[in-house]
Amino acid sequence: MKDKKVQLFATIVFIMNLLLAILSLFDTSIFKHVFLIVSYLAIMFAFLIYIVAKYIQSRNNGR
């Protein structure tokens, strides 16, 4: 149950940041760099959460 929730969260964050990255491509202002940095950080954070959740799940299944 928890793994599905984390997977959903990671997917939502990924889609949101994909949209932000696309939006920032058309934006020529200073915000472009901020959007890209935030988007990369959020994607990395989402993948980190996903990897940790997978690790915890595999540890719990091993018992």
PDB file of N, CA and C in Angstrom:
ATOM      1  N   MET A   1       0.832  -1.203   0.000  1.00  0.00           N
ATOM      2  CA  MET A   1       0.000   0.000   0.000  1.00  0.00           C
ATOM      3  C   MET A   1       0.872   1.261   0.000  1.00  0.00           C
ATOM      4  N   LYS A   2       1.872   1.266   0.882  1.00  0.00           N
ATOM      5  CA  LYS A   2       2.743   2.437   0.988  1.00  0.00           C
ATOM      6  C   LYS A   2       3.565   2.615  -0.292  1.00  0.00           C
ATOM      7  N   ASP A   3       4.012   1.488  -0.872  1.00  0.00           N
ATOM      8  CA  ASP A   3       4.823   1.551  -2.086  1.00  0.00           C
ATOM      9  C   ASP A   3       4.025   2.155  -3.243  1.00  0.00           C
ATOM     10  N   LYS A   4       2.745   1.798  -3.330  1.00  0.00           N
ATOM     11  CA  LYS A   4       1.885   2.355  -4.386  1.00  0.00           C
ATOM     12  C   LYS A   4       1.736   3.864  -4.213  1.00  0.00           C
ATOM     13  N   LYS A   5       1.600   4.291  -2.953  1.00  0.00           N
ATOM     14  CA  LYS A   5       1.453   5.720  -2.652  1.00  0.00           C
ATOM     15  C   LYS A   5       2.711   6.481  -3.070  1.00  0.00           C
ATOM     16  N   VAL A   6       3.861   5.923  -2.734  1.00  0.00           N
ATOM     17  CA  VAL A   6       5.138   6.561  -3.075  1.00  0.00           C
ATOM     18  C   VAL A   6       5.323   6.601  -4.585  1.00  0.00           C
ATOM     19  N   GLN A   7       4.937   5.506  -5.252  1.00  0.00           N
ATOM     20  CA  GLN A   7       5.047   5.441  -6.708  1.00  0.00           C
ATOM     21  C   GLN A   7       4.169   6.511  -7.351  1.00  0.00           C
ATOM     22  N   LEU A   8       2.949   6.668  -6.829  1.00  0.00           N
ATOM     23  CA  LEU A   8       2.019   7.677  -7.332  1.00  0.00           C
ATOM     24  C   LEU A   8       2.594   9.075  -7.115  1.00  0.00           C
ATOM     25  N   PHE A   9       3.141   9.312  -5.907  1.00  0.00           N
ATOM     26  CA  PHE A   9       3.739  10.604  -5.578  1.00  0.00           C
ATOM     27  C   PHE A   9       4.898  10.923  -6.520  1.00  0.00           C
ATOM     28  N   ALA A  10       5.761   9.936  -6.747  1.00  0.00           N
ATOM     29  CA  ALA A  10       6.916  10.125  -7.626  1.00  0.00           C
ATOM     30  C   ALA A  10       6.460  10.440  -9.048  1.00  0.00           C
ATOM     31  N   THR A  11       5.416   9.754  -9.500  1.00  0.00           N
ATOM     32  CA  THR A  11       4.885   9.983 -10.848  1.00  0.00           C
ATOM     33  C   THR A  11       4.308  11.388 -10.973  1.00  0.00           C
ATOM     34  N   ILE A  12       3.542  11.809  -9.961  1.00  0.00           N
ATOM     35  CA  ILE A  12       2.939  13.149  -9.970  1.00  0.00           C
ATOM     36  C   ILE A  12       4.022  14.222  -9.986  1.00  0.00           C
ATOM     37  N   VAL A  13       5.035  14.060  -9.129  1.00  0.00           N
ATOM     38  CA  VAL A  13       6.140  15.025  -9.070  1.00  0.00           C
ATOM     39  C   VAL A  13       6.878  15.073 -10.402  1.00  0.00           C
ATOM     40  N   PHE A  14       7.104  13.892 -10.991  1.00  0.00           N
ATOM     41  CA  PHE A  14       7.808  13.807 -12.271  1.00  0.00           C
ATOM     42  C   PHE A  14       7.040  14.538 -13.370  1.00  0.00           C
ATOM     43  N   ILE A  15       5.717  14.311 -13.439  1.00  0.00           N
ATOM     44  CA  ILE A  15       4.882  14.956 -14.458  1.00  0.00           C
ATOM     45  C   ILE A  15       4.855  16.472 -14.255  1.00  0.00           C
ATOM     46  N   MET A  16       4.705  16.897 -12.980  1.00  0.00           N
ATOM     47  CA  MET A  16       4.684  18.329 -12.669  1.00  0.00           C
ATOM     48  C   MET A  16       5.974  19.006 -13.118  1.00  0.00           C
ATOM     49  N   ASN A  17       7.093  18.352 -12.859  1.00  0.00           N
ATOM     50  CA  ASN A  17       8.378  18.953 -13.198  1.00  0.00           C
ATOM     51  C   ASN A  17       8.679  18.881 -14.682  1.00  0.00           C
ATOM     52  N   LEU A  18       8.122  17.871 -15.346  1.00  0.00           N
ATOM     53  CA  LEU A  18       8.230  17.806 -16.800  1.00  0.00           C
ATOM     54  C   LEU A  18       7.510  19.012 -17.413  1.00  0.00           C
ATOM     55  N   LEU A  19       6.314  19.310 -16.876  1.00  0.00           N
ATOM     56  CA  LEU A  19       5.550  20.480 -17.334  1.00  0.00           C
ATOM     57  C   LEU A  19       6.312  21.771 -17.051  1.00  0.00           C
ATOM     58  N   LEU A  20       6.921  21.858 -15.867  1.00  0.00           N
ATOM     59  CA  LEU A  20       7.703  23.050 -15.514  1.00  0.00           C
ATOM     60  C   LEU A  20       8.890  23.221 -16.454  1.00  0.00           C
ATOM     61  N   ALA A  21       9.549  22.110 -16.792  1.00  0.00           N
ATOM     62  CA  ALA A  21      10.704  22.162 -17.686  1.00  0.00           C
ATOM     63  C   ALA A  21      10.281  22.621 -19.081  1.00  0.00           C
ATOM     64  N   ILE A  22       9.145  22.092 -19.568  1.00  0.00           N
ATOM     65  CA  ILE A  22       8.626  22.498 -20.879  1.00  0.00           C
ATOM     66  C   ILE A  22       8.266  23.982 -20.858  1.00  0.00           C
ATOM     67  N   LEU A  23       7.618  24.414 -19.766  1.00  0.00           N
ATOM     68  CA  LEU A  23       7.224  25.812 -19.606  1.00  0.00           C
ATOM     69  C   LEU A  23       8.455  26.713 -19.599  1.00  0.00           C
ATOM     70  N   SER A  24       9.510  26.262 -18.926  1.00  0.00           N
ATOM     71  CA  SER A  24      10.715  27.079 -18.797  1.00  0.00           C
ATOM     72  C   SER A  24      11.476  27.180 -20.118  1.00  0.00           C
ATOM     73  N   LEU A  25      11.236  26.228 -21.033  1.00  0.00           N
ATOM     74  CA  LEU A  25      11.881  26.300 -22.342  1.00  0.00           C
ATOM     75  C   LEU A  25      11.361  27.501 -23.131  1.00  0.00           C
ATOM     76  N   PHE A  26      10.074  27.806 -22.945  1.00  0.00           N
ATOM     77  CA  PHE A  26       9.473  28.928 -23.654  1.00  0.00           C
ATOM     78  C   PHE A  26       9.657  30.248 -22.901  1.00  0.00           C
ATOM     79  N   ASP A  27      10.078  30.142 -21.640  1.00  0.00           N
ATOM     80  CA  ASP A  27      10.268  31.342 -20.822  1.00  0.00           C
ATOM     81  C   ASP A  27      11.711  31.816 -20.949  1.00  0.00           C
ATOM     82  N   THR A  28      11.900  33.072 -21.357  1.00  0.00           N
ATOM     83  CA  THR A  28      13.257  33.584 -21.582  1.00  0.00           C
ATOM     84  C   THR A  28      13.738  34.452 -20.428  1.00  0.00           C
ATOM     85  N   SER A  29      12.964  34.486 -19.345  1.00  0.00           N
ATOM     86  CA  SER A  29      13.320  35.345 -18.214  1.00  0.00           C
ATOM     87  C   SER A  29      14.263  34.628 -17.247  1.00  0.00           C
ATOM     88  N   ILE A  30      14.548  35.278 -16.136  1.00  0.00           N
ATOM     89  CA  ILE A  30      15.435  34.740 -15.099  1.00  0.00           C
ATOM     90  C   ILE A  30      14.845  33.469 -14.496  1.00  0.00           C
ATOM     91  N   PHE A  31      13.500  33.390 -14.485  1.00  0.00           N
ATOM     92  CA  PHE A  31      12.821  32.256 -13.857  1.00  0.00           C
ATOM     93  C   PHE A  31      13.167  30.928 -14.526  1.00  0.00           C
ATOM     94  N   LYS A  32      13.625  30.979 -15.793  1.00  0.00           N
ATOM     95  CA  LYS A  32      13.962  29.759 -16.523  1.00  0.00           C
ATOM     96  C   LYS A  32      14.960  28.916 -15.735  1.00  0.00           C
ATOM     97  N   HIS A  33      16.018  29.545 -15.254  1.00  0.00           N
ATOM     98  CA  HIS A  33      17.056  28.816 -14.523  1.00  0.00           C
ATOM     99  C   HIS A  33      16.523  28.289 -13.198  1.00  0.00           C
ATOM    100  N   VAL A  34      15.705  29.091 -12.524  1.00  0.00           N
ATOM    101  CA  VAL A  34      15.121  28.676 -11.241  1.00  0.00           C
ATOM    102  C   VAL A  34      14.222  27.464 -11.444  1.00  0.00           C
ATOM    103  N   PHE A  35      13.364  27.517 -12.467  1.00  0.00           N
ATOM    104  CA  PHE A  35      12.461  26.408 -12.768  1.00  0.00           C
ATOM    105  C   PHE A  35      13.245  25.133 -13.055  1.00  0.00           C
ATOM    106  N   LEU A  36      14.316  25.247 -13.855  1.00  0.00           N
ATOM    107  CA  LEU A  36      15.104  24.067 -14.217  1.00  0.00           C
ATOM    108  C   LEU A  36      15.785  23.467 -12.998  1.00  0.00           C
ATOM    109  N   ILE A  37      16.380  24.313 -12.155  1.00  0.00           N
ATOM    110  CA  ILE A  37      17.060  23.832 -10.951  1.00  0.00           C
ATOM    111  C   ILE A  37      16.069  23.142 -10.023  1.00  0.00           C
ATOM    112  N   VAL A  38      14.918  23.790  -9.785  1.00  0.00           N
ATOM    113  CA  VAL A  38      13.889  23.215  -8.910  1.00  0.00           C
ATOM    114  C   VAL A  38      13.391  21.895  -9.478  1.00  0.00           C
ATOM    115  N   SER A  39      13.190  21.845 -10.785  1.00  0.00           N
ATOM    116  CA  SER A  39      12.674  20.643 -11.426  1.00  0.00           C
ATOM    117  C   SER A  39      13.666  19.491 -11.305  1.00  0.00           C
ATOM    118  N   TYR A  40      14.948  19.754 -11.539  1.00  0.00           N
ATOM    119  CA  TYR A  40      15.953  18.697 -11.404  1.00  0.00           C
ATOM    120  C   TYR A  40      16.045  18.206  -9.961  1.00  0.00           C
ATOM    121  N   LEU A  41      16.031  19.131  -9.002  1.00  0.00           N
ATOM    122  CA  LEU A  41      16.099  18.754  -7.588  1.00  0.00           C
ATOM    123  C   LEU A  41      14.896  17.913  -7.183  1.00  0.00           C
ATOM    124  N   ALA A  42      13.707  18.312  -7.622  1.00  0.00           N
ATOM    125  CA  ALA A  42      12.486  17.588  -7.262  1.00  0.00           C
ATOM    126  C   ALA A  42      12.465  16.196  -7.885  1.00  0.00           C
ATOM    127  N   ILE A  43      12.953  16.078  -9.127  1.00  0.00           N
ATOM    128  CA  ILE A  43      13.012  14.764  -9.777  1.00  0.00           C
ATOM    129  C   ILE A  43      13.976  13.855  -9.023  1.00  0.00           C
ATOM    130  N   MET A  44      15.143  14.381  -8.664  1.00  0.00           N
ATOM    131  CA  MET A  44      16.124  13.593  -7.901  1.00  0.00           C
ATOM    132  C   MET A  44      15.545  13.175  -6.555  1.00  0.00           C
ATOM    133  N   PHE A  45      14.841  14.092  -5.895  1.00  0.00           N
ATOM    134  CA  PHE A  45      14.220  13.820  -4.595  1.00  0.00           C
ATOM    135  C   PHE A  45      13.168  12.726  -4.718  1.00  0.00           C
ATOM    136  N   ALA A  46      12.355  12.795  -5.775  1.00  0.00           N
ATOM    137  CA  ALA A  46      11.308  11.791  -5.995  1.00  0.00           C
ATOM    138  C   ALA A  46      11.925  10.415  -6.227  1.00  0.00           C
ATOM    139  N   PHE A  47      12.994  10.355  -7.026  1.00  0.00           N
ATOM    140  CA  PHE A  47      13.652   9.076  -7.278  1.00  0.00           C
ATOM    141  C   PHE A  47      14.310   8.536  -6.011  1.00  0.00           C
ATOM    142  N   LEU A  48      14.862   9.434  -5.187  1.00  0.00           N
ATOM    143  CA  LEU A  48      15.477   9.024  -3.925  1.00  0.00           C
ATOM    144  C   LEU A  48      14.439   8.390  -3.011  1.00  0.00           C
ATOM    145  N   ILE A  49      13.265   9.042  -2.891  1.00  0.00           N
ATOM    146  CA  ILE A  49      12.170   8.497  -2.079  1.00  0.00           C
ATOM    147  C   ILE A  49      11.764   7.126  -2.607  1.00  0.00           C
ATOM    148  N   TYR A  50      11.666   7.005  -3.930  1.00  0.00           N
ATOM    149  CA  TYR A  50      11.259   5.745  -4.561  1.00  0.00           C
ATOM    150  C   TYR A  50      12.266   4.634  -4.268  1.00  0.00           C
ATOM    151  N   ILE A  51      13.565   4.949  -4.379  1.00  0.00           N
ATOM    152  CA  ILE A  51      14.621   3.961  -4.124  1.00  0.00           C
ATOM    153  C   ILE A  51      14.603   3.523  -2.661  1.00  0.00           C
ATOM    154  N   VAL A  52      14.455   4.483  -1.739  1.00  0.00           N
ATOM    155  CA  VAL A  52      14.398   4.165  -0.311  1.00  0.00           C
ATOM    156  C   VAL A  52      13.192   3.283  -0.009  1.00  0.00           C
ATOM    157  N   ALA A  53      12.046   3.605  -0.616  1.00  0.00           N
ATOM    158  CA  ALA A  53      10.828   2.811  -0.403  1.00  0.00           C
ATOM    159  C   ALA A  53      11.020   1.386  -0.918  1.00  0.00           C
ATOM    160  N   LYS A  54      11.652   1.246  -2.070  1.00  0.00           N
ATOM    161  CA  LYS A  54      11.924  -0.081  -2.629  1.00  0.00           C
ATOM    162  C   LYS A  54      12.849  -0.867  -1.699  1.00  0.00           C
ATOM    163  N   TYR A  55      13.871  -0.191  -1.168  1.00  0.00           N
ATOM    164  CA  TYR A  55      14.831  -0.836  -0.270  1.00  0.00           C
ATOM    165  C   TYR A  55      14.147  -1.317   1.002  1.00  0.00           C
ATOM    166  N   ILE A  56      13.300  -0.475   1.591  1.00  0.00           N
ATOM    167  CA  ILE A  56      12.574  -0.845   2.812  1.00  0.00           C
ATOM    168  C   ILE A  56      11.643  -2.015   2.530  1.00  0.00           C
ATOM    169  N   GLN A  57      10.963  -1.979   1.380  1.00  0.00           N
ATOM    170  CA  GLN A  57      10.034  -3.045   1.020  1.00  0.00           C
ATOM    171  C   GLN A  57      10.782  -4.371   0.851  1.00  0.00           C
ATOM    172  N   SER A  58      11.935  -4.338   0.198  1.00  0.00           N
ATOM    173  CA  SER A  58      12.701  -5.568  -0.018  1.00  0.00           C
ATOM    174  C   SER A  58      13.245  -6.102   1.309  1.00  0.00           C
ATOM    175  N   ARG A  59      13.573  -5.200   2.235  1.00  0.00           N
ATOM    176  CA  ARG A  59      14.043  -5.626   3.556  1.00  0.00           C
ATOM    177  C   ARG A  59      12.918  -6.275   4.352  1.00  0.00           C
ATOM    178  N   ASN A  60      11.712  -5.700   4.251  1.00  0.00           N
ATOM    179  CA  ASN A  60      10.560  -6.257   4.957  1.00  0.00           C
ATOM    180  C   ASN A  60      10.150  -7.609   4.382  1.00  0.00           C
ATOM    181  N   ASN A  61      10.294  -7.775   3.068  1.00  0.00           N
ATOM    182  CA  ASN A  61       9.940  -9.044   2.435  1.00  0.00           C
ATOM    183  C   ASN A  61      10.948 -10.136   2.773  1.00  0.00           C
ATOM    184  N   GLY A  62      12.174  -9.729   3.090  1.00  0.00           N
ATOM    185  CA  GLY A  62      13.227 -10.694   3.392  1.00  0.00           C
ATOM    186  C   GLY A  62      13.055 -11.385   4.729  1.00  0.00           C
ATOM    187  N   ARG A  63      12.275 -10.801   5.634  1.00  0.00           N
ATOM    188  CA  ARG A  63      12.102 -11.364   6.978  1.00  0.00           C
ATOM    189  C   ARG A  63      11.307 -12.655   6.961  1.00  0.00           C
TER     190      ARG A  63
END
